[in-house]
Amino acid sequence: MRSPFSLKQEFLKKWILGLQRCRSSKKNMSIFERKKVIKLSADVAMASARKGTTCWSRALIADAVKEGNADKHLAEKILGPASERQPTEKVPVGAMAYNKRIRSKKILKRSSVIRRTIKFAPQAARPSSIVKTLVGKRRQILRSLIPGGEFMNGVSLIEETLDYIISLRAQVDVMRSLASASKLVNLN
Amino acid sequence: MSGRRSGSGVSSISDDQITHLVFKLQQLIPELCARRSHKASASKVLQETCDYIRNLHKEVEDLSDRLSQLLASIDTDNDQAAIVRSLLM
């Protein structure tokens, strides 16, 4: 079981790295810009701390660098040079890499969902009472809350939710610590 | 119909799996943590999960706001990072 402390340290390390990568434009940044950088680098750091092992983390990063995303360039800056990024599958580095990566990630996600659904197919044919609660509005809401949730189902949805909540909590704890630490430092 | 007999065996396994996972979720959520002794209904757990995730998202937003005011520059210098690391150890 991953220790929560090492997760926080991993997150902090990656977050600061991402922030430093945006350092060059800090001088003229508005508060709004700063907030965007802080939040985005925190989200990306949280996702990359998982090293591509979970669906939501891959989806989060894929969405961040998706074509048409307003903050795509910011996200790419934060993630750093492609050679340093956590590979989720072997892709050629280059201009076409992003599109290919996103497409192959989607295929990978879909195939893993299919694999899981096939495994539990008999159950899906006759939903039990527990599984029944997983259909309908609440499941839709849960899926909308988790990055990449639209591709998840049943058991994998709950597993991803568990991991996502643990990561979110670590993220919030570290950010809160930094906020109190900053207050202390500023007061001095 | 009789051919589906083995199917029910598989579905009860995954039923247990899901029950177990839902229970793990319950333990994570502070609202439901107090009820550790007995399991909350799956739908209640899901509902609280959604609320909890939304709360966490909001906290991240608020903390990002606070941090953007507190951090005069994006350059979180070594002092602050060292303090946070020691807080986490």
Coordinates of N, CA, C and O in Angstrom, one line a residue, chain B residues 2-76:
Chain B
S2 N -30.6 -23.4 -17.0 CA -29.7 -24.1 -16.1 C -28.3 -23.8 -16.5 O -27.4 -23.9 -15.7
G3 N -28.1 -23.5 -17.8 CA -26.7 -23.2 -18.3 C -26.2 -21.9 -17.6 O -25.0 -21.7 -17.6
R4 N -27.1 -21.1 -17.0 CA -26.6 -19.9 -16.4 C -26.2 -20.0 -15.0 O -25.8 -19.1 -14.3
R5 N -26.3 -21.3 -14.5 CA -26.0 -21.5 -13.1 C -24.6 -20.9 -12.7 O -24.5 -20.2 -11.7
S6 N -23.6 -21.3 -13.5 CA -22.3 -20.8 -13.1 C -22.2 -19.3 -13.1 O -21.4 -18.7 -12.4
G7 N -23.1 -18.7 -14.0 CA -23.1 -17.2 -14.0 C -23.3 -16.6 -12.7 O -22.7 -15.6 -12.3
S8 N -24.3 -17.2 -11.9 CA -24.7 -16.6 -10.6 C -23.5 -16.6 -9.7 O -23.3 -15.8 -8.9
G9 N -22.6 -17.7 -9.8 CA -21.5 -17.8 -8.9 C -20.5 -16.6 -9.2 O -20.1 -16.0 -8.2
V10 N -20.3 -16.3 -10.5 CA -19.4 -15.2 -10.8 C -20.0 -13.9 -10.3 O -19.3 -13.1 -9.7
S11 N -21.3 -13.7 -10.5 CA -21.8 -12.4 -10.1 C -21.8 -12.2 -8.6 O -21.7 -11.1 -8.2
S12 N -21.9 -13.2 -7.8 CA -21.8 -13.0 -6.4 C -20.4 -12.6 -5.9 O -20.2 -11.9 -5.0
I13 N -19.4 -13.2 -6.7 CA -18.1 -12.8 -6.3 C -17.9 -11.3 -6.6 O -17.4 -10.5 -5.8
S14 N -18.3 -10.8 -7.8 CA -18.1 -9.4 -8.1 C -19.0 -8.6 -7.2 O -18.7 -7.4 -6.9
D15 N -20.1 -9.1 -6.8 CA -21.0 -8.4 -5.9 C -20.2 -8.1 -4.6 O -20.2 -7.0 -4.0
D16 N -19.5 -9.1 -4.0 CA -18.8 -9.0 -2.8 C -17.7 -8.0 -3.0 O -17.4 -7.1 -2.2
Q17 N -17.0 -8.1 -4.2 CA -16.0 -7.1 -4.5 C -16.4 -5.7 -4.5 O -15.8 -4.8 -3.9
I18 N -17.6 -5.5 -5.1 CA -18.1 -4.1 -5.1 C -18.5 -3.7 -3.7 O -18.3 -2.6 -3.3
T19 N -19.1 -4.6 -3.0 CA -19.5 -4.2 -1.6 C -18.3 -3.8 -0.8 O -18.3 -2.9 -0.1
H20 N -17.2 -4.6 -1.0 CA -16.0 -4.3 -0.3 C -15.4 -3.0 -0.7 O -15.0 -2.2 0.2
L21 N -15.4 -2.7 -2.0 CA -14.9 -1.4 -2.5 C -15.7 -0.3 -1.9 O -15.2 0.8 -1.5
V22 N -17.0 -0.5 -1.9 CA -17.9 0.6 -1.4 C -17.7 0.8 0.1 O -17.7 2.0 0.5
F23 N -17.3 -0.2 0.8 CA -17.0 -0.1 2.2 C -15.7 0.7 2.4 O -15.6 1.6 3.2
K24 N -14.7 0.4 1.5 CA -13.5 1.2 1.6 C -13.7 2.6 1.3 O -13.2 3.5 1.9
L25 N -14.6 2.9 0.4 CA -15.0 4.3 0.1 C -15.6 4.9 1.3 O -15.2 6.1 1.7
Q26 N -16.5 4.2 2.0 CA -17.1 4.7 3.2 C -16.1 5.2 4.2 O -16.2 6.2 4.8
Q27 N -15.0 4.3 4.3 CA -14.0 4.6 5.3 C -13.2 5.9 5.0 O -12.6 6.5 5.8
L28 N -13.2 6.2 3.7 CA -12.4 7.4 3.3 C -13.1 8.7 3.6 O -12.5 9.7 3.7
I29 N -14.5 8.6 3.6 CA -15.2 9.8 3.6 C -15.5 10.2 5.0 O -16.2 9.4 5.7
P30 N -15.1 11.4 5.4 CA -15.2 11.8 6.8 C -16.7 11.8 7.3 O -17.0 11.4 8.4
E31 N -17.6 12.1 6.4 CA -19.0 12.2 6.8 C -19.5 10.8 7.3 O -20.3 10.7 8.2
L32 N -19.0 9.8 6.7 CA -19.5 8.4 7.0 C -18.6 7.7 7.9 O -18.9 6.6 8.3
C33 N -17.4 8.3 8.2 CA -16.4 7.6 8.9 C -16.9 7.2 10.3 O -16.5 6.1 10.8
A34 N -17.7 8.0 10.9 CA -18.2 7.8 12.2 C -19.0 6.5 12.3 O -19.1 5.9 13.3
R35 N -19.5 6.1 11.1 CA -20.4 4.9 11.1 C -19.6 3.6 10.8 O -20.1 2.7 10.2
R36 N -18.3 3.7 11.2 CA -17.5 2.5 10.8 C -18.0 1.2 11.2 O -17.8 0.2 10.5
S37 N -18.7 1.2 12.3 CA -19.2 -0.1 12.8 C -20.1 -0.8 11.9 O -20.1 -2.0 11.7
H38 N -21.0 -0.1 11.2 CA -21.9 -0.8 10.3 C -21.9 0.0 8.9 O -21.6 1.1 8.8
K39 N -22.2 -0.8 7.9 CA -22.0 -0.3 6.5 C -23.2 0.6 6.2 O -24.4 0.3 6.4
A40 N -22.9 1.7 5.6 CA -24.0 2.6 5.1 C -24.4 2.0 3.7 O -23.7 1.2 3.1
S41 N -25.6 2.4 3.3 CA -26.1 1.8 2.0 C -25.2 2.4 0.9 O -24.6 3.4 0.9
A42 N -25.1 1.5 -0.2 CA -24.2 1.9 -1.3 C -24.6 3.2 -1.9 O -23.8 4.0 -2.3
S43 N -25.9 3.5 -2.0 CA -26.3 4.7 -2.6 C -25.9 5.9 -1.8 O -25.5 7.0 -2.3
K44 N -26.0 5.7 -0.5 CA -25.6 6.8 0.4 C -24.1 7.1 0.3 O -23.7 8.3 0.2
V45 N -23.4 6.0 0.2 CA -21.9 6.2 0.1 C -21.6 6.9 -1.2 O -20.8 7.8 -1.3
L46 N -22.3 6.5 -2.3 CA -22.0 7.2 -3.6 C -22.4 8.6 -3.5 O -21.6 9.5 -4.0
Q47 N -23.5 8.9 -2.9 CA -23.9 10.3 -2.8 C -22.9 11.1 -2.0 O -22.5 12.2 -2.4
E48 N -22.4 10.6 -0.9 CA -21.5 11.3 -0.1 C -20.1 11.4 -0.8 O -19.4 12.4 -0.6
T49 N -19.8 10.4 -1.6 CA -18.6 10.4 -2.3 C -18.6 11.6 -3.3 O -17.6 12.4 -3.4
C50 N -19.7 11.8 -4.0 CA -19.8 12.9 -5.0 C -19.7 14.2 -4.3 O -18.9 15.1 -4.7
D51 N -20.4 14.3 -3.1 CA -20.3 15.6 -2.4 C -18.9 15.8 -1.9 O -18.4 17.0 -2.0
Y52 N -18.2 14.8 -1.4 CA -16.9 14.9 -0.9 C -15.9 15.3 -2.0 O -15.1 16.2 -1.8
I53 N -16.0 14.7 -3.2 CA -15.1 15.1 -4.3 C -15.3 16.5 -4.7 O -14.4 17.3 -4.9
R54 N -16.6 16.9 -4.7 CA -16.9 18.3 -5.0 C -16.3 19.3 -4.0 O -15.7 20.3 -4.4
N55 N -16.4 18.9 -2.7 CA -15.8 19.7 -1.7 C -14.3 19.8 -1.9 O -13.7 20.9 -1.7
L56 N -13.6 18.7 -2.2 CA -12.2 18.7 -2.4 C -11.8 19.6 -3.5 O -10.8 20.3 -3.5
H57 N -12.6 19.5 -4.6 CA -12.3 20.4 -5.8 C -12.4 21.8 -5.4 O -11.5 22.6 -5.7
K58 N -13.4 22.1 -4.6 CA -13.6 23.5 -4.1 C -12.4 24.0 -3.3 O -11.9 25.1 -3.4
E59 N -12.0 23.1 -2.4 CA -10.8 23.4 -1.6 C -9.6 23.7 -2.4 O -8.8 24.6 -2.1
V60 N -9.4 22.9 -3.4 CA -8.2 23.1 -4.3 C -8.3 24.5 -4.9 O -7.3 25.2 -5.0
E61 N -9.5 24.8 -5.4 CA -9.7 26.2 -6.0 C -9.4 27.3 -4.9 O -8.6 28.2 -5.2
D62 N -10.0 27.1 -3.7 CA -9.8 28.2 -2.7 C -8.3 28.3 -2.3 O -7.8 29.4 -2.2
L63 N -7.6 27.1 -2.2 CA -6.2 27.1 -1.8 C -5.4 27.7 -2.9 O -4.4 28.5 -2.6
S64 N -5.7 27.5 -4.1 CA -5.0 28.1 -5.2 C -5.2 29.6 -5.2 O -4.2 30.3 -5.4
D65 N -6.4 30.1 -4.9 CA -6.6 31.5 -4.7 C -5.7 32.1 -3.6 O -5.0 33.1 -3.8
R66 N -5.8 31.4 -2.4 CA -5.0 31.9 -1.3 C -3.5 31.9 -1.7 O -2.8 32.9 -1.4
L67 N -3.0 30.8 -2.3 CA -1.6 30.7 -2.6 C -1.2 31.8 -3.6 O -0.1 32.3 -3.6
S68 N -2.1 32.1 -4.6 CA -1.7 33.1 -5.6 C -1.5 34.5 -4.9 O -0.8 35.3 -5.4
Q69 N -2.2 34.7 -3.8 CA -2.0 35.9 -3.1 C -0.8 35.9 -2.2 O 0.0 36.8 -2.1
L70 N -0.6 34.7 -1.5 CA 0.5 34.6 -0.6 C 1.8 34.6 -1.3 O 2.8 35.1 -0.8
L71 N 1.9 33.8 -2.4 CA 3.2 33.7 -3.1 C 3.3 34.9 -4.0 O 2.7 34.9 -5.1
A72 N 4.2 35.8 -3.6 CA 4.4 37.0 -4.4 C 5.0 36.6 -5.8 O 4.7 37.2 -6.8
S73 N 5.8 35.6 -5.8 CA 6.3 35.1 -7.1 C 6.0 33.6 -7.2 O 5.8 32.9 -6.2
I74 N 6.0 33.1 -8.4 CA 5.8 31.6 -8.5 C 7.0 30.9 -8.0 O 6.9 29.7 -7.7
D75 N 8.1 31.6 -7.8 CA 9.3 30.9 -7.4 C 9.2 30.6 -5.9 O 9.6 31.3 -5.0
T76 N 8.6 29.4 -5.6 CA 8.5 29.0 -4.2 C 9.9 28.7 -3.7 O 10.5 27.7 -4.1

